[in-house]
Amino acid sequence: MFTIRTYPDPVLMRVAEPVTEFGPKLAHMVEEMFLTMYQARGVGLAAPQVGISKRIYIINVEEDQPPEGEIALINPEVISVEGEQYSDEGCLSFPGMFAKKRRPLRATLRAQDVNGEWFEVTGEGLKARALLHELDHLDGKVFVQDLEPVEFVKLRKKLEQMKREAKRAKGKVRA
Ligand code: NI
Protein backbone atom coordinates (compact mmCIF):
# COMPACT_ATOMS: atom_id res chain seq x y z
CA MET A 1 0.00 0.00 0.00
CA PHE A 2 1.21 3.48 -0.86
CA THR A 3 0.85 6.77 0.97
CA ILE A 4 -1.04 9.38 -1.04
CA ARG A 5 0.87 12.62 -1.53
CA THR A 6 -1.13 15.78 -0.95
CA TYR A 7 -0.84 19.34 -2.21
CA PRO A 8 1.65 21.09 -2.35
CA ASP A 9 3.99 18.07 -2.65
CA PRO A 10 6.33 18.98 -5.55
CA VAL A 11 5.94 15.53 -7.16
CA LEU A 12 2.38 16.58 -8.07
CA MET A 13 3.70 19.48 -10.15
CA ARG A 14 6.31 17.45 -12.08
CA VAL A 15 5.86 16.09 -15.63
CA ALA A 16 6.02 12.29 -15.31
CA GLU A 17 8.45 10.11 -17.30
CA PRO A 18 7.30 7.54 -19.88
CA VAL A 19 7.32 3.87 -18.82
CA THR A 20 9.81 1.71 -20.71
CA GLU A 21 9.76 -1.51 -18.67
CA PHE A 22 6.68 -3.71 -18.62
CA GLY A 23 5.87 -6.97 -16.87
CA PRO A 24 5.35 -8.42 -13.38
CA LYS A 25 7.04 -5.60 -11.46
CA LEU A 26 4.81 -3.01 -13.11
CA ALA A 27 1.72 -5.24 -12.66
CA HIS A 28 2.49 -5.51 -8.96
CA MET A 29 2.85 -1.76 -8.61
CA VAL A 30 -0.50 -1.24 -10.36
CA GLU A 31 -2.13 -3.74 -7.94
CA GLU A 32 -0.79 -1.74 -4.99
CA MET A 33 -2.15 1.43 -6.57
CA PHE A 34 -5.63 -0.15 -6.81
CA LEU A 35 -5.51 -1.16 -3.13
CA THR A 36 -4.42 2.37 -2.19
CA MET A 37 -7.19 3.92 -4.30
CA TYR A 38 -9.92 1.67 -2.86
CA GLN A 39 -8.81 2.37 0.69
CA ALA A 40 -9.01 6.10 -0.01
CA ARG A 41 -12.42 5.62 -1.73
CA GLY A 42 -11.27 7.23 -4.96
CA VAL A 43 -12.24 6.51 -8.57
CA GLY A 44 -8.81 7.31 -9.99
CA LEU A 45 -5.18 7.51 -8.93
CA ALA A 46 -2.06 8.57 -10.82
CA ALA A 47 1.47 7.34 -10.04
CA PRO A 48 2.75 10.85 -9.12
CA GLN A 49 0.13 10.86 -6.35
CA VAL A 50 2.01 8.01 -4.70
CA GLY A 51 5.38 9.67 -5.26
CA ILE A 52 6.28 7.85 -8.51
CA SER A 53 6.86 10.26 -11.38
CA LYS A 54 5.91 7.81 -14.18
CA ARG A 55 3.18 7.92 -16.82
CA ILE A 56 0.83 5.45 -15.12
CA TYR A 57 -2.69 5.83 -13.79
CA ILE A 58 -5.65 3.72 -12.81
CA ILE A 59 -9.39 4.30 -12.73
CA ASN A 60 -12.47 2.42 -11.62
CA VAL A 61 -15.72 4.35 -11.87
CA GLU A 62 -17.98 1.25 -11.66
CA GLU A 63 -20.00 0.60 -8.53
CA ASP A 64 -19.51 -3.15 -8.85
CA GLN A 65 -16.94 -5.03 -6.86
CA PRO A 66 -13.41 -4.91 -8.25
CA PRO A 67 -11.83 -6.06 -10.53
CA GLU A 68 -14.92 -5.10 -12.59
CA GLY A 69 -14.23 -1.71 -14.16
CA GLU A 70 -10.52 -1.62 -13.32
CA ILE A 71 -8.46 0.07 -16.01
CA ALA A 72 -4.72 0.73 -15.80
CA LEU A 73 -3.30 3.10 -18.39
CA ILE A 74 0.42 3.23 -19.10
CA ASN A 75 1.82 6.02 -21.34
CA PRO A 76 -1.71 7.23 -22.19
CA GLU A 77 -2.50 9.65 -25.02
CA VAL A 78 -5.73 11.40 -25.98
CA ILE A 79 -7.12 10.37 -29.37
CA SER A 80 -10.24 12.54 -29.33
CA VAL A 81 -12.55 14.51 -27.07
CA GLU A 82 -16.10 15.67 -27.67
CA GLY A 83 -18.79 17.78 -26.03
CA GLU A 84 -18.69 19.44 -22.65
CA GLN A 85 -19.68 18.74 -19.04
CA TYR A 86 -19.53 21.04 -16.02
CA SER A 87 -19.78 19.24 -12.70
CA ASP A 88 -18.10 18.61 -9.38
CA GLU A 89 -14.60 17.22 -9.30
CA GLY A 90 -12.31 16.26 -6.44
CA CYS A 91 -8.86 14.74 -6.01
CA LEU A 92 -7.30 12.40 -3.45
CA SER A 93 -4.37 14.83 -3.19
CA PHE A 94 -6.80 17.59 -2.09
CA PRO A 95 -8.78 15.86 0.67
CA GLY A 96 -12.30 17.16 1.17
CA MET A 97 -12.12 19.71 -1.65
CA PHE A 98 -14.54 19.82 -4.57
CA ALA A 99 -15.11 22.32 -7.33
CA LYS A 100 -17.11 22.49 -10.52
CA LYS A 101 -14.84 22.00 -13.48
CA ARG A 102 -15.37 22.08 -17.22
CA ARG A 103 -14.32 18.91 -19.06
CA PRO A 104 -15.16 17.24 -22.36
CA LEU A 105 -18.21 14.96 -22.14
CA ARG A 106 -16.54 12.11 -24.00
CA ALA A 107 -12.91 11.11 -24.37
CA THR A 108 -11.10 8.36 -26.23
CA LEU A 109 -7.55 7.52 -25.24
CA ARG A 110 -4.96 4.99 -26.20
CA ALA A 111 -2.58 3.51 -23.67
CA GLN A 112 -0.42 0.48 -22.99
CA ASP A 113 -1.35 -2.20 -20.49
CA VAL A 114 1.07 -3.62 -17.90
CA ASN A 115 2.48 -5.92 -20.60
CA GLY A 116 3.05 -3.10 -23.08
CA GLU A 117 0.08 -3.95 -25.35
CA TRP A 118 -1.72 -0.90 -26.78
CA PHE A 119 -5.48 -0.60 -26.28
CA GLU A 120 -8.17 2.06 -26.62
CA VAL A 121 -10.63 3.21 -24.01
CA THR A 122 -13.63 5.52 -24.38
CA GLY A 123 -15.42 7.19 -21.50
CA GLU A 124 -18.44 9.41 -21.12
CA GLY A 125 -19.49 11.54 -18.15
CA LEU A 126 -17.68 10.54 -14.96
CA LYS A 127 -15.45 8.08 -16.80
CA ALA A 128 -14.30 10.77 -19.27
CA ARG A 129 -13.73 13.12 -16.34
CA ALA A 130 -11.63 10.53 -14.49
CA LEU A 131 -9.60 9.63 -17.60
CA LEU A 132 -8.72 13.29 -18.22
CA HIS A 133 -8.24 14.30 -14.57
CA GLU A 134 -5.66 11.53 -14.09
CA LEU A 135 -3.94 12.37 -17.39
CA ASP A 136 -3.47 15.93 -16.10
CA HIS A 137 -1.60 14.49 -13.09
CA LEU A 138 0.98 12.98 -15.48
CA ASP A 139 1.59 16.43 -16.91
CA GLY A 140 2.09 18.00 -13.49
CA LYS A 141 -1.34 19.62 -13.52
CA VAL A 142 -3.73 19.54 -10.57
CA PHE A 143 -7.48 20.02 -10.69
CA VAL A 144 -7.50 23.43 -8.98
CA GLN A 145 -5.75 24.92 -12.03
CA ASP A 146 -8.00 26.34 -14.78
CA LEU A 147 -11.06 26.61 -12.53
CA GLU A 148 -13.68 29.27 -13.14
CA PRO A 149 -12.79 32.21 -10.80
CA VAL A 150 -16.01 31.74 -8.79
CA GLU A 151 -15.01 28.13 -8.09
CA PHE A 152 -11.36 28.93 -7.34
CA VAL A 153 -12.33 31.54 -4.75
CA LYS A 154 -14.13 28.83 -2.75
CA LEU A 155 -10.93 26.79 -2.45
CA ARG A 156 -8.35 29.54 -2.02
CA LYS A 157 -8.32 29.68 1.77
CA LYS A 158 -8.03 25.91 2.10
CA LEU A 159 -5.17 25.83 -0.43
CA GLU A 160 -3.24 28.52 1.45
CA GLN A 161 -3.81 26.62 4.68
CA MET A 162 -2.44 23.42 3.11
CA LYS A 163 0.66 25.31 1.97
CA ARG A 164 1.22 26.73 5.45
CA GLU A 165 0.83 23.31 7.06
CA ALA A 166 3.30 21.74 4.63
CA LYS A 167 5.83 24.47 5.44
CA ARG A 168 5.43 23.90 9.16
CA ALA A 169 5.81 20.12 8.80
CA LYS A 170 9.03 20.65 6.82
CA GLY A 171 10.60 22.65 9.64
CA LYS A 172 9.94 19.87 12.16
CA VAL A 173 12.33 17.12 13.06
CA ARG A 174 10.52 13.86 12.58
CA ALA A 175 11.76 10.91 14.60
NI1 NI B 1 -6.36 13.77 -8.67
CSV table of C-alpha atoms and ligand atoms in Angstrom, one decimal, residues 49 90-93 133-134 137, ligand 1:
chain,number,residue,atom,x,y,z
A,49,GLN,CA,0.1,10.9,-6.3
A,90,GLY,CA,-12.3,16.3,-6.4
A,91,CYS,CA,-8.9,14.7,-6.0
A,92,LEU,CA,-7.3,12.4,-3.4
A,93,SER,CA,-4.4,14.8,-3.2
A,133,HIS,CA,-8.2,14.3,-14.6
A,134,GLU,CA,-5.7,11.5,-14.1
A,137,HIS,CA,-1.6,14.5,-13.1
B,1,NI,NI,-6.4,13.8,-8.7
